[in-house]
Amino acid sequence: MSKYLFLCSGFITLATVLAAQTTPPAVYKNGADLMALIKSKLPATPDQADAPVDNQSAYRINIVRRGKPGVAMAHATGPAKGTEVHYIIDGAATVITGGTIVRPEGAPQGRGGAGATIQGGETHHLTKGDVLVIPAGTPHWYKEVEGSVTYLEVRFDVDKK
């Protein structure tokens, strides 16, 4: 039950924020076009690849495929800034959110960096059909990927172009 409430609240939040922006009255992408984009633009087993769906000044919509775990990051500033919604299209992964980003000694500072992980935080096992809403500036880390995971990533309240 809580999963469905989380899903509904995420979509309501997304719709509210997008409606408040000075963007077209609606953005529509049909499912067949999204699936064709996945097949044509994303390699079958990359470390990580993305394909833009619709990137405007107030929001970004991309399809992302991960073939291996990533590094911890938090998008508080810059062009990737903003709240993120990840809708899992295919595959499964374990994602850690919140907590504190930990960088190996000597690693560059910034949003993540090579080898960055998270200490503490909440663990989420995501599978097809799940949604994860990540508020702007929240640390997040795709810690484990089972084969590959493909998701629709929507970012809003991004820095203007």
PDB file of C-alpha atoms in Angstrom:
ATOM      1  CA  MET A   1       0.000   0.000   0.000  1.00  0.00           C
ATOM      2  CA  SER A   2       2.785   2.460   0.899  1.00  0.00           C
ATOM      3  CA  LYS A   3       4.461   1.747  -2.455  1.00  0.00           C
ATOM      4  CA  TYR A   4       1.326   2.919  -4.276  1.00  0.00           C
ATOM      5  CA  LEU A   5       0.990   6.020  -2.092  1.00  0.00           C
ATOM      6  CA  PHE A   6       4.646   6.831  -2.795  1.00  0.00           C
ATOM      7  CA  LEU A   7       4.078   6.343  -6.530  1.00  0.00           C
ATOM      8  CA  CYS A   8       0.972   8.540  -6.535  1.00  0.00           C
ATOM      9  CA  SER A   9       2.568  11.290  -4.456  1.00  0.00           C
ATOM     10  CA  GLY A  10       5.611  11.315  -6.763  1.00  0.00           C
ATOM     11  CA  PHE A  11       3.500  11.732  -9.874  1.00  0.00           C
ATOM     12  CA  ILE A  12       1.305  14.373  -8.216  1.00  0.00           C
ATOM     13  CA  THR A  13       4.413  16.303  -7.160  1.00  0.00           C
ATOM     14  CA  LEU A  14       5.883  16.010 -10.641  1.00  0.00           C
ATOM     15  CA  ALA A  15       2.646  17.147 -12.287  1.00  0.00           C
ATOM     16  CA  THR A  16       2.299  20.097  -9.909  1.00  0.00           C
ATOM     17  CA  VAL A  17       5.856  21.306 -10.458  1.00  0.00           C
ATOM     18  CA  LEU A  18       5.705  20.875 -14.228  1.00  0.00           C
ATOM     19  CA  ALA A  19       2.360  22.679 -14.375  1.00  0.00           C
ATOM     20  CA  ALA A  20       3.807  25.650 -12.492  1.00  0.00           C
ATOM     21  CA  GLN A  21       6.676  26.068 -14.965  1.00  0.00           C
ATOM     22  CA  THR A  22       6.502  28.298 -18.015  1.00  0.00           C
ATOM     23  CA  THR A  23       6.481  25.362 -20.406  1.00  0.00           C
ATOM     24  CA  PRO A  24       4.003  24.068 -22.944  1.00  0.00           C
ATOM     25  CA  PRO A  25       0.642  23.023 -21.468  1.00  0.00           C
ATOM     26  CA  ALA A  26       1.672  19.363 -21.723  1.00  0.00           C
ATOM     27  CA  VAL A  27       4.527  17.103 -22.754  1.00  0.00           C
ATOM     28  CA  TYR A  28       3.427  13.850 -24.365  1.00  0.00           C
ATOM     29  CA  LYS A  29       5.662  10.974 -25.406  1.00  0.00           C
ATOM     30  CA  ASN A  30       4.054   7.729 -26.456  1.00  0.00           C
ATOM     31  CA  GLY A  31       5.334   4.427 -25.112  1.00  0.00           C
ATOM     32  CA  ALA A  32       6.174   2.963 -28.522  1.00  0.00           C
ATOM     33  CA  ASP A  33       8.422   5.948 -29.298  1.00  0.00           C
ATOM     34  CA  LEU A  34      10.181   5.598 -25.938  1.00  0.00           C
ATOM     35  CA  MET A  35      10.809   1.877 -26.540  1.00  0.00           C
ATOM     36  CA  ALA A  36      12.146   2.631 -30.034  1.00  0.00           C
ATOM     37  CA  LEU A  37      14.469   5.238 -28.513  1.00  0.00           C
ATOM     38  CA  ILE A  38      15.798   2.642 -26.071  1.00  0.00           C
ATOM     39  CA  LYS A  39      16.493   0.166 -28.878  1.00  0.00           C
ATOM     40  CA  SER A  40      18.103   2.687 -31.216  1.00  0.00           C
ATOM     41  CA  LYS A  41      20.112   4.858 -28.805  1.00  0.00           C
ATOM     42  CA  LEU A  42      21.144   2.688 -25.859  1.00  0.00           C
ATOM     43  CA  PRO A  43      23.700  -0.127 -26.165  1.00  0.00           C
ATOM     44  CA  ALA A  44      22.552  -3.461 -24.735  1.00  0.00           C
ATOM     45  CA  THR A  45      25.077  -3.655 -21.899  1.00  0.00           C
ATOM     46  CA  PRO A  46      26.852  -0.343 -21.310  1.00  0.00           C
ATOM     47  CA  ASP A  47      28.388   0.740 -18.039  1.00  0.00           C
ATOM     48  CA  GLN A  48      25.973   3.659 -18.334  1.00  0.00           C
ATOM     49  CA  ALA A  49      24.281   5.353 -21.278  1.00  0.00           C
ATOM     50  CA  ASP A  50      21.426   7.793 -21.657  1.00  0.00           C
ATOM     51  CA  ALA A  51      19.190   9.022 -24.437  1.00  0.00           C
ATOM     52  CA  PRO A  52      17.474  12.411 -24.259  1.00  0.00           C
ATOM     53  CA  VAL A  53      13.689  12.365 -24.605  1.00  0.00           C
ATOM     54  CA  ASP A  54      12.876  16.064 -24.025  1.00  0.00           C
ATOM     55  CA  ASN A  55      15.274  18.520 -22.399  1.00  0.00           C
ATOM     56  CA  GLN A  56      13.971  22.028 -21.792  1.00  0.00           C
ATOM     57  CA  SER A  57      15.015  24.924 -19.575  1.00  0.00           C
ATOM     58  CA  ALA A  58      12.791  23.865 -16.650  1.00  0.00           C
ATOM     59  CA  TYR A  59      13.000  20.057 -16.895  1.00  0.00           C
ATOM     60  CA  ARG A  60      14.962  17.180 -18.382  1.00  0.00           C
ATOM     61  CA  ILE A  61      13.591  13.820 -19.495  1.00  0.00           C
ATOM     62  CA  ASN A  62      16.062  11.044 -20.342  1.00  0.00           C
ATOM     63  CA  ILE A  63      16.141   7.280 -20.568  1.00  0.00           C
ATOM     64  CA  VAL A  64      19.113   5.814 -18.694  1.00  0.00           C
ATOM     65  CA  ARG A  65      20.534   2.302 -18.852  1.00  0.00           C
ATOM     66  CA  ARG A  66      23.089   1.126 -16.312  1.00  0.00           C
ATOM     67  CA  GLY A  67      25.066  -2.074 -16.720  1.00  0.00           C
ATOM     68  CA  LYS A  68      27.064  -1.721 -13.522  1.00  0.00           C
ATOM     69  CA  PRO A  69      26.908   0.181 -10.237  1.00  0.00           C
ATOM     70  CA  GLY A  70      27.612   3.893 -10.261  1.00  0.00           C
ATOM     71  CA  VAL A  71      29.182   6.343  -7.861  1.00  0.00           C
ATOM     72  CA  ALA A  72      27.389   8.278  -5.160  1.00  0.00           C
ATOM     73  CA  MET A  73      26.286  11.780  -6.131  1.00  0.00           C
ATOM     74  CA  ALA A  74      24.014  14.621  -5.080  1.00  0.00           C
ATOM     75  CA  HIS A  75      22.714  17.143  -7.620  1.00  0.00           C
ATOM     76  CA  ALA A  76      22.478  20.382  -5.636  1.00  0.00           C
ATOM     77  CA  THR A  77      23.907  22.749  -8.256  1.00  0.00           C
ATOM     78  CA  GLY A  78      24.811  22.853 -11.937  1.00  0.00           C
ATOM     79  CA  PRO A  79      22.931  21.615 -15.001  1.00  0.00           C
ATOM     80  CA  ALA A  80      21.978  18.314 -13.314  1.00  0.00           C
ATOM     81  CA  LYS A  81      20.476  20.152 -10.319  1.00  0.00           C
ATOM     82  CA  GLY A  82      16.884  19.355  -9.452  1.00  0.00           C
ATOM     83  CA  THR A  83      14.532  16.798  -8.051  1.00  0.00           C
ATOM     84  CA  GLU A  84      14.663  13.492  -9.916  1.00  0.00           C
ATOM     85  CA  VAL A  85      12.015  10.864 -10.580  1.00  0.00           C
ATOM     86  CA  HIS A  86      13.289   7.445 -11.707  1.00  0.00           C
ATOM     87  CA  TYR A  87      10.664   5.093 -13.195  1.00  0.00           C
ATOM     88  CA  ILE A  88      12.119   1.612 -13.687  1.00  0.00           C
ATOM     89  CA  ILE A  89      11.322   0.373 -17.205  1.00  0.00           C
ATOM     90  CA  ASP A  90      13.315  -2.858 -17.063  1.00  0.00           C
ATOM     91  CA  GLY A  91      15.767  -4.704 -14.839  1.00  0.00           C
ATOM     92  CA  ALA A  92      16.563  -4.313 -11.153  1.00  0.00           C
ATOM     93  CA  ALA A  93      18.983  -2.423  -8.933  1.00  0.00           C
ATOM     94  CA  THR A  94      19.679  -1.537  -5.326  1.00  0.00           C
ATOM     95  CA  VAL A  95      19.820   2.207  -4.711  1.00  0.00           C
ATOM     96  CA  ILE A  96      20.935   3.978  -1.547  1.00  0.00           C
ATOM     97  CA  THR A  97      19.465   7.444  -0.859  1.00  0.00           C
ATOM     98  CA  GLY A  98      20.260   9.959   1.865  1.00  0.00           C
ATOM     99  CA  GLY A  99      23.155   9.455   4.234  1.00  0.00           C
ATOM    100  CA  THR A 100      26.580  10.942   3.622  1.00  0.00           C
ATOM    101  CA  ILE A 101      28.752  10.699   0.503  1.00  0.00           C
ATOM    102  CA  VAL A 102      32.124   9.127   1.323  1.00  0.00           C
ATOM    103  CA  ARG A 103      35.004   9.632  -1.107  1.00  0.00           C
ATOM    104  CA  PRO A 104      38.223   7.614  -1.153  1.00  0.00           C
ATOM    105  CA  GLU A 105      41.230   9.546   0.103  1.00  0.00           C
ATOM    106  CA  GLY A 106      42.531  11.830  -2.628  1.00  0.00           C
ATOM    107  CA  ALA A 107      39.332  11.600  -4.724  1.00  0.00           C
ATOM    108  CA  PRO A 108      38.117  14.895  -6.236  1.00  0.00           C
ATOM    109  CA  GLN A 109      35.441  16.817  -4.368  1.00  0.00           C
ATOM    110  CA  GLY A 110      32.165  17.586  -6.080  1.00  0.00           C
ATOM    111  CA  ARG A 111      28.964  15.730  -6.747  1.00  0.00           C
ATOM    112  CA  GLY A 112      30.522  12.282  -6.514  1.00  0.00           C
ATOM    113  CA  GLY A 113      33.792  11.213  -8.035  1.00  0.00           C
ATOM    114  CA  ALA A 114      35.489   7.889  -8.637  1.00  0.00           C
ATOM    115  CA  GLY A 115      34.751   5.366  -5.919  1.00  0.00           C
ATOM    116  CA  ALA A 116      32.317   7.592  -3.993  1.00  0.00           C
ATOM    117  CA  THR A 117      29.854   5.622  -1.842  1.00  0.00           C
ATOM    118  CA  ILE A 118      27.226   6.439   0.782  1.00  0.00           C
ATOM    119  CA  GLN A 119      27.440   5.830   4.494  1.00  0.00           C
ATOM    120  CA  GLY A 120      24.068   5.448   6.165  1.00  0.00           C
ATOM    121  CA  GLY A 121      21.017   6.281   4.092  1.00  0.00           C
ATOM    122  CA  GLU A 122      18.082   4.116   3.045  1.00  0.00           C
ATOM    123  CA  THR A 123      18.290   1.038   0.828  1.00  0.00           C
ATOM    124  CA  HIS A 124      15.738   0.576  -1.959  1.00  0.00           C
ATOM    125  CA  HIS A 125      15.538  -2.525  -4.165  1.00  0.00           C
ATOM    126  CA  LEU A 126      13.957  -1.313  -7.413  1.00  0.00           C
ATOM    127  CA  THR A 127      12.378  -3.507 -10.085  1.00  0.00           C
ATOM    128  CA  LYS A 128      10.278  -2.935 -13.204  1.00  0.00           C
ATOM    129  CA  GLY A 129       7.392  -0.554 -12.519  1.00  0.00           C
ATOM    130  CA  ASP A 130       8.881   1.005  -9.363  1.00  0.00           C
ATOM    131  CA  VAL A 131       9.321   4.760  -8.927  1.00  0.00           C
ATOM    132  CA  LEU A 132      11.921   6.583  -6.840  1.00  0.00           C
ATOM    133  CA  VAL A 133      11.684  10.342  -6.148  1.00  0.00           C
ATOM    134  CA  ILE A 134      15.035  11.910  -5.177  1.00  0.00           C
ATOM    135  CA  PRO A 135      14.786  15.502  -3.866  1.00  0.00           C
ATOM    136  CA  ALA A 136      17.377  17.985  -5.162  1.00  0.00           C
ATOM    137  CA  GLY A 137      20.692  17.693  -3.363  1.00  0.00           C
ATOM    138  CA  THR A 138      19.931  14.256  -1.872  1.00  0.00           C
ATOM    139  CA  PRO A 139      22.821  11.791  -2.069  1.00  0.00           C
ATOM    140  CA  HIS A 140      21.970   8.730  -4.162  1.00  0.00           C
ATOM    141  CA  TRP A 141      23.919   5.745  -5.388  1.00  0.00           C
ATOM    142  CA  TYR A 142      23.096   2.822  -7.676  1.00  0.00           C
ATOM    143  CA  LYS A 143      25.043   0.418  -5.454  1.00  0.00           C
ATOM    144  CA  GLU A 144      24.130  -2.855  -7.197  1.00  0.00           C
ATOM    145  CA  VAL A 145      22.759  -3.574 -10.670  1.00  0.00           C
ATOM    146  CA  GLU A 146      21.310  -6.981 -11.516  1.00  0.00           C
ATOM    147  CA  GLY A 147      22.407  -7.446 -15.137  1.00  0.00           C
ATOM    148  CA  SER A 148      21.192  -4.030 -16.231  1.00  0.00           C
ATOM    149  CA  VAL A 149      18.555  -1.519 -15.229  1.00  0.00           C
ATOM    150  CA  THR A 150      16.774   0.915 -17.553  1.00  0.00           C
ATOM    151  CA  TYR A 151      14.769   3.835 -16.230  1.00  0.00           C
ATOM    152  CA  LEU A 152      12.966   6.967 -17.311  1.00  0.00           C
ATOM    153  CA  GLU A 153      14.621   9.863 -15.495  1.00  0.00           C
ATOM    154  CA  VAL A 154      12.683  13.105 -15.102  1.00  0.00           C
ATOM    155  CA  ARG A 155      14.419  16.081 -13.495  1.00  0.00           C
ATOM    156  CA  PHE A 156      12.571  19.263 -12.698  1.00  0.00           C
ATOM    157  CA  ASP A 157      13.522  22.591 -11.161  1.00  0.00           C
ATOM    158  CA  VAL A 158      16.782  22.292 -13.096  1.00  0.00           C
ATOM    159  CA  ASP A 159      19.072  25.257 -13.698  1.00  0.00           C
ATOM    160  CA  LYS A 160      17.823  27.338 -16.603  1.00  0.00           C
ATOM    161  CA  LYS A 161      19.798  27.172 -19.863  1.00  0.00           C
TER     162      LYS A 161
END
